[in-house]
PDB file of C-alpha atoms in Angstrom:
ATOM      1  CA  UNK O   1     -13.824  -8.233 -13.861  1.00 64.00           C
ATOM      2  CA  UNK O   2     -13.888  -6.031 -10.774  1.00 79.00           C
ATOM      3  CA  UNK O   3     -10.977  -6.510  -8.394  1.00 93.00           C
ATOM      4  CA  UNK O   4     -10.880  -7.007  -4.635  1.00 96.00           C
ATOM      5  CA  UNK O   5     -12.317  -3.941  -2.916  1.00 97.00           C
ATOM      6  CA  UNK O   6     -11.094  -2.795   0.487  1.00 97.00           C
ATOM      7  CA  UNK O   7     -12.022   0.087   2.741  1.00 97.00           C
ATOM      8  CA  UNK O   8     -10.970   2.311   4.302  1.00 97.00           C
ATOM      9  CA  UNK O   9      -7.664   2.865   2.507  1.00 97.00           C
ATOM     10  CA  UNK O  10      -6.173   4.708   5.454  1.00 97.00           C
ATOM     11  CA  UNK O  11      -6.988   4.826   9.146  1.00 98.00           C
ATOM     12  CA  UNK O  12      -5.248   6.560  12.035  1.00 98.00           C
ATOM     13  CA  UNK O  13      -6.299   5.689  15.588  1.00 97.00           C
ATOM     14  CA  UNK O  14      -4.894   5.891  19.089  1.00 97.00           C
ATOM     15  CA  UNK O  15      -3.828   2.795  20.985  1.00 96.00           C
ATOM     16  CA  UNK O  16      -6.634   0.997  22.788  1.00 96.00           C
ATOM     17  CA  UNK O  17      -9.195   2.207  20.234  1.00 97.00           C
ATOM     18  CA  UNK O  18     -10.968  -0.166  17.881  1.00 97.00           C
ATOM     19  CA  UNK O  19     -10.976  -0.326  14.082  1.00 98.00           C
ATOM     20  CA  UNK O  20     -12.720  -2.380  11.410  1.00 98.00           C
ATOM     21  CA  UNK O  21     -11.716  -3.122   7.834  1.00 98.00           C
ATOM     22  CA  UNK O  22     -14.005  -4.329   5.095  1.00 98.00           C
ATOM     23  CA  UNK O  23     -13.273  -6.486   2.063  1.00 97.00           C
ATOM     24  CA  UNK O  24     -15.386  -7.447  -0.940  1.00 96.00           C
ATOM     25  CA  UNK O  25     -13.693 -10.230  -2.930  1.00 95.00           C
ATOM     26  CA  UNK O  26     -13.956 -10.987  -6.625  1.00 92.00           C
ATOM     27  CA  UNK O  27     -17.424 -12.319  -7.422  1.00 90.00           C
ATOM     28  CA  UNK O  28     -17.562 -16.091  -7.204  1.00 85.00           C
ATOM     29  CA  UNK O  29     -14.268 -16.502  -5.344  1.00 88.00           C
ATOM     30  CA  UNK O  30     -14.799 -19.048  -2.583  1.00 87.00           C
ATOM     31  CA  UNK O  31     -11.625 -18.397  -0.622  1.00 89.00           C
ATOM     32  CA  UNK O  32     -10.858 -15.134   1.168  1.00 93.00           C
ATOM     33  CA  UNK O  33      -7.670 -14.248   3.011  1.00 94.00           C
ATOM     34  CA  UNK O  34      -6.620 -11.475   5.386  1.00 97.00           C
ATOM     35  CA  UNK O  35      -2.889 -10.718   5.519  1.00 97.00           C
ATOM     36  CA  UNK O  36      -0.943  -8.319   7.715  1.00 97.00           C
ATOM     37  CA  UNK O  37       2.040  -6.605   6.096  1.00 97.00           C
ATOM     38  CA  UNK O  38       4.317  -4.671   8.438  1.00 95.00           C
ATOM     39  CA  UNK O  39       6.611  -2.147   6.783  1.00 90.00           C
ATOM     40  CA  UNK O  40       9.677  -3.883   5.351  1.00 84.00           C
ATOM     41  CA  UNK O  41       8.219  -7.368   5.688  1.00 89.00           C
ATOM     42  CA  UNK O  42       6.289  -9.796   3.533  1.00 93.00           C
ATOM     43  CA  UNK O  43       2.581 -10.419   4.100  1.00 95.00           C
ATOM     44  CA  UNK O  44       1.681 -12.697   7.004  1.00 94.00           C
ATOM     45  CA  UNK O  45      -1.554 -14.702   6.850  1.00 93.00           C
ATOM     46  CA  UNK O  46      -3.996 -13.819   9.623  1.00 96.00           C
ATOM     47  CA  UNK O  47      -7.032 -15.823   8.581  1.00 95.00           C
ATOM     48  CA  UNK O  48      -8.350 -17.816   5.629  1.00 92.00           C
ATOM     49  CA  UNK O  49     -12.030 -18.431   4.884  1.00 92.00           C
ATOM     50  CA  UNK O  50     -13.510 -21.050   2.584  1.00 89.00           C
ATOM     51  CA  UNK O  51     -16.992 -19.695   1.838  1.00 86.00           C
ATOM     52  CA  UNK O  52     -18.144 -18.671   5.339  1.00 84.00           C
ATOM     53  CA  UNK O  53     -16.039 -21.192   7.272  1.00 90.00           C
ATOM     54  CA  UNK O  54     -12.599 -20.619   8.795  1.00 92.00           C
ATOM     55  CA  UNK O  55      -9.845 -22.772   7.245  1.00 89.00           C
ATOM     56  CA  UNK O  56      -6.813 -21.343   9.049  1.00 90.00           C
ATOM     57  CA  UNK O  57      -6.647 -18.753  11.838  1.00 94.00           C
ATOM     58  CA  UNK O  58      -3.548 -20.091  13.563  1.00 92.00           C
ATOM     59  CA  UNK O  59      -1.705 -16.745  13.352  1.00 92.00           C
ATOM     60  CA  UNK O  60      -4.629 -14.516  14.283  1.00 96.00           C
ATOM     61  CA  UNK O  61      -4.129 -12.846  17.706  1.00 95.00           C
ATOM     62  CA  UNK O  62      -7.552 -13.863  18.899  1.00 95.00           C
ATOM     63  CA  UNK O  63      -7.413 -11.795  22.083  1.00 95.00           C
ATOM     64  CA  UNK O  64      -7.727  -8.620  20.006  1.00 97.00           C
ATOM     65  CA  UNK O  65      -8.402  -9.584  16.385  1.00 98.00           C
ATOM     66  CA  UNK O  66     -11.622 -11.013  15.003  1.00 97.00           C
ATOM     67  CA  UNK O  67     -12.897 -11.635  11.497  1.00 97.00           C
ATOM     68  CA  UNK O  68     -16.126 -12.814   9.976  1.00 95.00           C
ATOM     69  CA  UNK O  69     -17.524 -13.702   6.575  1.00 94.00           C
ATOM     70  CA  UNK O  70     -21.138 -14.302   7.467  1.00 81.00           C
ATOM     71  CA  UNK O  71     -22.707 -14.814   4.027  1.00 86.00           C
ATOM     72  CA  UNK O  72     -19.635 -16.220   2.333  1.00 83.00           C
ATOM     73  CA  UNK O  73     -19.085 -13.052   0.327  1.00 91.00           C
ATOM     74  CA  UNK O  74     -17.669  -9.920   1.940  1.00 95.00           C
ATOM     75  CA  UNK O  75     -15.655  -9.945   5.153  1.00 97.00           C
ATOM     76  CA  UNK O  76     -14.796  -7.709   8.088  1.00 97.00           C
ATOM     77  CA  UNK O  77     -11.592  -7.712  10.137  1.00 98.00           C
ATOM     78  CA  UNK O  78     -11.748  -6.006  13.530  1.00 98.00           C
ATOM     79  CA  UNK O  79      -9.038  -5.021  15.983  1.00 98.00           C
ATOM     80  CA  UNK O  80     -10.041  -4.190  19.552  1.00 97.00           C
ATOM     81  CA  UNK O  81      -8.133  -2.808  21.386  1.00 96.00           C
ATOM     82  CA  UNK O  82      -5.373  -1.740  19.005  1.00 97.00           C
ATOM     83  CA  UNK O  83      -1.705  -1.734  19.992  1.00 97.00           C
ATOM     84  CA  UNK O  84       1.171   0.241  18.535  1.00 97.00           C
ATOM     85  CA  UNK O  85       2.558  -2.912  16.899  1.00 96.00           C
ATOM     86  CA  UNK O  86      -0.657  -3.339  14.904  1.00 97.00           C
ATOM     87  CA  UNK O  87       0.455  -0.507  12.617  1.00 98.00           C
ATOM     88  CA  UNK O  88       0.586  -2.210   9.233  1.00 97.00           C
ATOM     89  CA  UNK O  89      -1.168  -2.637   5.910  1.00 97.00           C
ATOM     90  CA  UNK O  90      -4.025  -5.123   6.056  1.00 98.00           C
ATOM     91  CA  UNK O  91      -4.391  -6.886   2.744  1.00 98.00           C
ATOM     92  CA  UNK O  92      -7.402  -8.851   1.631  1.00 97.00           C
ATOM     93  CA  UNK O  93      -7.072 -11.426  -1.136  1.00 95.00           C
ATOM     94  CA  UNK O  94      -9.410 -13.863  -2.805  1.00 92.00           C
ATOM     95  CA  UNK O  95      -8.978 -17.019  -4.815  1.00 89.00           C
ATOM     96  CA  UNK O  96     -11.251 -19.324  -6.789  1.00 83.00           C
ATOM     97  CA  UNK O  97      -9.278 -22.406  -5.710  1.00 63.00           C
ATOM     98  CA  UNK O  98      -9.820 -24.418  -2.566  1.00 62.00           C
ATOM     99  CA  UNK O  99      -6.090 -24.549  -1.984  1.00 50.00           C
ATOM    100  CA  UNK O 100      -6.086 -28.202  -1.164  1.00 46.00           C
ATOM    101  CA  UNK O 101      -3.771 -29.067  -4.029  1.00 46.00           C
ATOM    102  CA  UNK O 102      -1.721 -27.247  -6.571  1.00 37.00           C
ATOM    103  CA  UNK O 103      -0.959 -23.560  -6.609  1.00 43.00           C
ATOM    104  CA  UNK O 104      -3.371 -20.904  -5.451  1.00 74.00           C
ATOM    105  CA  UNK O 105      -3.796 -17.867  -7.599  1.00 83.00           C
ATOM    106  CA  UNK O 106      -4.523 -14.976  -5.257  1.00 90.00           C
ATOM    107  CA  UNK O 107      -5.807 -11.572  -6.274  1.00 92.00           C
ATOM    108  CA  UNK O 108      -5.025  -8.908  -3.700  1.00 95.00           C
ATOM    109  CA  UNK O 109      -6.818  -5.695  -2.875  1.00 97.00           C
ATOM    110  CA  UNK O 110      -4.915  -2.426  -2.486  1.00 96.00           C
ATOM    111  CA  UNK O 111      -4.895  -2.785   1.300  1.00 97.00           C
ATOM    112  CA  UNK O 112      -5.920  -0.724   4.307  1.00 98.00           C
ATOM    113  CA  UNK O 113      -3.070   1.152   5.968  1.00 97.00           C
ATOM    114  CA  UNK O 114      -3.455   1.390   9.739  1.00 98.00           C
ATOM    115  CA  UNK O 115      -1.427   3.746  11.902  1.00 98.00           C
ATOM    116  CA  UNK O 116      -1.756   3.343  15.675  1.00 97.00           C
ATOM    117  CA  UNK O 117      -0.482   6.310  17.706  1.00 96.00           C
TER     118      UNK O 117
ATOM    119  CA  UNK J   1       7.855 -23.681  10.665  1.00 63.00           C
ATOM    120  CA  UNK J   2       8.472 -23.039   6.982  1.00 66.00           C
ATOM    121  CA  UNK J   3      10.470 -19.887   6.287  1.00 84.00           C
ATOM    122  CA  UNK J   4      11.549 -18.185   3.099  1.00 92.00           C
ATOM    123  CA  UNK J   5      14.638 -15.987   3.068  1.00 94.00           C
ATOM    124  CA  UNK J   6      15.025 -13.446   0.290  1.00 96.00           C
ATOM    125  CA  UNK J   7      18.256 -11.717  -0.654  1.00 95.00           C
ATOM    126  CA  UNK J   8      19.191  -9.046  -1.068  1.00 96.00           C
ATOM    127  CA  UNK J   9      16.638  -7.081   0.946  1.00 95.00           C
ATOM    128  CA  UNK J  10      17.452  -3.852  -0.896  1.00 96.00           C
ATOM    129  CA  UNK J  11      18.881  -3.312  -4.357  1.00 96.00           C
ATOM    130  CA  UNK J  12      19.551   0.014  -6.070  1.00 97.00           C
ATOM    131  CA  UNK J  13      20.874  -0.137  -9.619  1.00 96.00           C
ATOM    132  CA  UNK J  14      21.152   1.944 -12.786  1.00 97.00           C
ATOM    133  CA  UNK J  15      18.919   1.475 -15.779  1.00 97.00           C
ATOM    134  CA  UNK J  16      20.299  -1.196 -18.112  1.00 97.00           C
ATOM    135  CA  UNK J  17      21.977  -3.303 -15.432  1.00 97.00           C
ATOM    136  CA  UNK J  18      21.141  -6.937 -14.740  1.00 97.00           C
ATOM    137  CA  UNK J  19      20.174  -8.284 -11.331  1.00 97.00           C
ATOM    138  CA  UNK J  20      19.259 -11.484  -9.557  1.00 98.00           C
ATOM    139  CA  UNK J  21      17.045 -11.941  -6.492  1.00 98.00           C
ATOM    140  CA  UNK J  22      17.214 -15.143  -4.480  1.00 97.00           C
ATOM    141  CA  UNK J  23      14.593 -16.942  -2.433  1.00 96.00           C
ATOM    142  CA  UNK J  24      15.802 -19.770  -0.193  1.00 95.00           C
ATOM    143  CA  UNK J  25      14.253 -22.198   2.250  1.00 93.00           C
ATOM    144  CA  UNK J  26      15.117 -25.399   4.069  1.00 89.00           C
ATOM    145  CA  UNK J  27      11.607 -26.651   3.296  1.00 89.00           C
ATOM    146  CA  UNK J  28      10.227 -28.229   0.150  1.00 90.00           C
ATOM    147  CA  UNK J  29       7.301 -26.480  -1.517  1.00 89.00           C
ATOM    148  CA  UNK J  30       4.782 -27.897  -3.966  1.00 86.00           C
ATOM    149  CA  UNK J  31       5.179 -24.720  -6.010  1.00 89.00           C
ATOM    150  CA  UNK J  32       6.545 -21.217  -5.708  1.00 92.00           C
ATOM    151  CA  UNK J  33       5.142 -17.884  -6.776  1.00 94.00           C
ATOM    152  CA  UNK J  34       6.714 -14.494  -7.455  1.00 96.00           C
ATOM    153  CA  UNK J  35       4.770 -11.283  -6.878  1.00 96.00           C
ATOM    154  CA  UNK J  36       5.538  -7.616  -7.523  1.00 97.00           C
ATOM    155  CA  UNK J  37       4.104  -4.937  -5.261  1.00 95.00           C
ATOM    156  CA  UNK J  38       4.075  -1.210  -5.975  1.00 93.00           C
ATOM    157  CA  UNK J  39       3.622   1.431  -3.242  1.00 89.00           C
ATOM    158  CA  UNK J  40       0.016   1.700  -2.108  1.00 90.00           C
ATOM    159  CA  UNK J  41      -1.042  -1.422  -3.984  1.00 93.00           C
ATOM    160  CA  UNK J  42      -1.419  -5.104  -3.235  1.00 95.00           C
ATOM    161  CA  UNK J  43       0.984  -7.738  -4.606  1.00 95.00           C
ATOM    162  CA  UNK J  44       0.372  -8.834  -8.186  1.00 95.00           C
ATOM    163  CA  UNK J  45       1.238 -12.369  -9.267  1.00 93.00           C
ATOM    164  CA  UNK J  46       4.013 -12.568 -11.886  1.00 95.00           C
ATOM    165  CA  UNK J  47       4.560 -16.306 -12.224  1.00 94.00           C
ATOM    166  CA  UNK J  48       4.088 -19.709 -10.619  1.00 92.00           C
ATOM    167  CA  UNK J  49       6.772 -22.391 -10.940  1.00 93.00           C
ATOM    168  CA  UNK J  50       5.782 -25.945 -10.154  1.00 90.00           C
ATOM    169  CA  UNK J  51       8.394 -28.432 -11.349  1.00 90.00           C
ATOM    170  CA  UNK J  52      11.899 -28.736  -9.864  1.00 92.00           C
ATOM    171  CA  UNK J  53      14.385 -27.176 -12.290  1.00 94.00           C
ATOM    172  CA  UNK J  54      11.640 -25.310 -14.139  1.00 94.00           C
ATOM    173  CA  UNK J  55      12.582 -22.068 -15.898  1.00 96.00           C
ATOM    174  CA  UNK J  56       9.964 -19.528 -16.968  1.00 96.00           C
ATOM    175  CA  UNK J  57      10.520 -16.316 -18.900  1.00 96.00           C
ATOM    176  CA  UNK J  58       8.345 -13.229 -18.830  1.00 94.00           C
ATOM    177  CA  UNK J  59       9.873 -10.690 -21.248  1.00 95.00           C
ATOM    178  CA  UNK J  60      13.082  -9.543 -19.455  1.00 97.00           C
ATOM    179  CA  UNK J  61      12.325 -11.564 -16.309  1.00 97.00           C
ATOM    180  CA  UNK J  62      13.577 -15.147 -15.891  1.00 97.00           C
ATOM    181  CA  UNK J  63      12.331 -17.286 -13.007  1.00 97.00           C
ATOM    182  CA  UNK J  64      13.904 -20.553 -11.930  1.00 96.00           C
ATOM    183  CA  UNK J  65      12.738 -23.167  -9.423  1.00 95.00           C
ATOM    184  CA  UNK J  66      15.481 -25.174  -7.749  1.00 94.00           C
ATOM    185  CA  UNK J  67      15.799 -28.894  -8.517  1.00 93.00           C
ATOM    186  CA  UNK J  68      14.893 -29.770  -4.924  1.00 92.00           C
ATOM    187  CA  UNK J  69      11.958 -27.273  -4.916  1.00 91.00           C
ATOM    188  CA  UNK J  70      13.453 -25.421  -1.918  1.00 92.00           C
ATOM    189  CA  UNK J  71      14.741 -22.301  -3.632  1.00 93.00           C
ATOM    190  CA  UNK J  72      14.098 -19.982  -6.531  1.00 96.00           C
ATOM    191  CA  UNK J  73      15.648 -17.046  -8.326  1.00 97.00           C
ATOM    192  CA  UNK J  74      14.422 -14.090 -10.325  1.00 98.00           C
ATOM    193  CA  UNK J  75      16.770 -12.576 -12.909  1.00 98.00           C
ATOM    194  CA  UNK J  76      16.007  -9.268 -14.602  1.00 97.00           C
ATOM    195  CA  UNK J  77      17.927  -8.337 -17.740  1.00 97.00           C
ATOM    196  CA  UNK J  78      18.477  -4.703 -18.671  1.00 97.00           C
ATOM    197  CA  UNK J  79      16.436  -3.310 -15.786  1.00 97.00           C
ATOM    198  CA  UNK J  80      14.200  -0.309 -16.423  1.00 97.00           C
ATOM    199  CA  UNK J  81      12.785   2.293 -13.994  1.00 96.00           C
ATOM    200  CA  UNK J  82       9.374   0.662 -14.460  1.00 95.00           C
ATOM    201  CA  UNK J  83      10.760  -2.482 -12.771  1.00 96.00           C
ATOM    202  CA  UNK J  84      11.024  -0.570  -9.486  1.00 96.00           C
ATOM    203  CA  UNK J  85       9.009  -2.190  -6.709  1.00 95.00           C
ATOM    204  CA  UNK J  86       8.916  -4.816  -3.981  1.00 96.00           C
ATOM    205  CA  UNK J  87       9.463  -8.358  -5.249  1.00 97.00           C
ATOM    206  CA  UNK J  88       8.016 -11.119  -3.080  1.00 97.00           C
ATOM    207  CA  UNK J  89       8.457 -14.849  -3.344  1.00 96.00           C
ATOM    208  CA  UNK J  90       5.821 -17.105  -1.819  1.00 94.00           C
ATOM    209  CA  UNK J  91       6.091 -20.819  -1.253  1.00 91.00           C
ATOM    210  CA  UNK J  92       2.971 -22.940  -1.550  1.00 84.00           C
ATOM    211  CA  UNK J  93       2.892 -25.787   0.962  1.00 79.00           C
ATOM    212  CA  UNK J  94       1.316 -29.199   0.378  1.00 73.00           C
ATOM    213  CA  UNK J  95      -1.779 -27.934   2.148  1.00 70.00           C
ATOM    214  CA  UNK J  96      -2.070 -24.961  -0.186  1.00 73.00           C
ATOM    215  CA  UNK J  97      -0.892 -22.374   2.340  1.00 80.00           C
ATOM    216  CA  UNK J  98       1.111 -19.418   0.971  1.00 86.00           C
ATOM    217  CA  UNK J  99       4.228 -18.411   2.933  1.00 90.00           C
ATOM    218  CA  UNK J 100       5.831 -15.152   1.877  1.00 94.00           C
ATOM    219  CA  UNK J 101       9.445 -14.091   2.048  1.00 95.00           C
ATOM    220  CA  UNK J 102      10.270 -10.654   3.463  1.00 94.00           C
ATOM    221  CA  UNK J 103      10.664  -9.134   0.022  1.00 95.00           C
ATOM    222  CA  UNK J 104      13.374  -7.434  -2.041  1.00 96.00           C
ATOM    223  CA  UNK J 105      13.004  -3.691  -2.542  1.00 96.00           C
ATOM    224  CA  UNK J 106      14.304  -2.846  -6.023  1.00 97.00           C
ATOM    225  CA  UNK J 107      15.045   0.698  -7.186  1.00 96.00           C
ATOM    226  CA  UNK J 108      16.099   1.265 -10.796  1.00 97.00           C
ATOM    227  CA  UNK J 109      17.460   4.751 -11.435  1.00 96.00           C
ATOM    228  CA  UNK J 110      17.309   6.292 -14.905  1.00 95.00           C
TER     229      UNK J 110
END
């Protein structure tokens, strides 16, 4: 079974520029997550999709971050304009469970490391 | 807001030593998960504990869920250099949301 694919693995940009990250989840997984992991911290959920609908985006800074999962498969996370504090690893994860009850089993991608100068 | 506090944040030990990592919260979780993350990789699920007081063993790793389902511990016996990594606990809320602790960075020196 192929894992969660993410690209690019590394990106360096200057503040106020824009950047986009792409994620292809495990085939058949209905739920897709984007997490932000700042160095020295645990992952923080940015947005959760169930198929192509948003389940939770309460911690997404909507003035600069946007995400879409148009066909319920792969997803794109965009940051525009980037700030210095956006430097982090952006992790994508997918799960076959709806998450409404019981424990989710998430499979994470390797992440996209963003450095904002 | 549900928060998970992990301790210690950093741990550097010699090969063969034992260690315990703690994960504490004031909130009750429906279950709790432990992940291990290596540099440049995403977290990988080690175990899920569901029942208060539950103990699960994975080779040299022992995981325990507190009776009140607010805290958990991870004990490693006879640590090896291959155990080096970031250990993350994650509480699963009633709504299925995963809340991660800040992680414990473990370094096992040969």
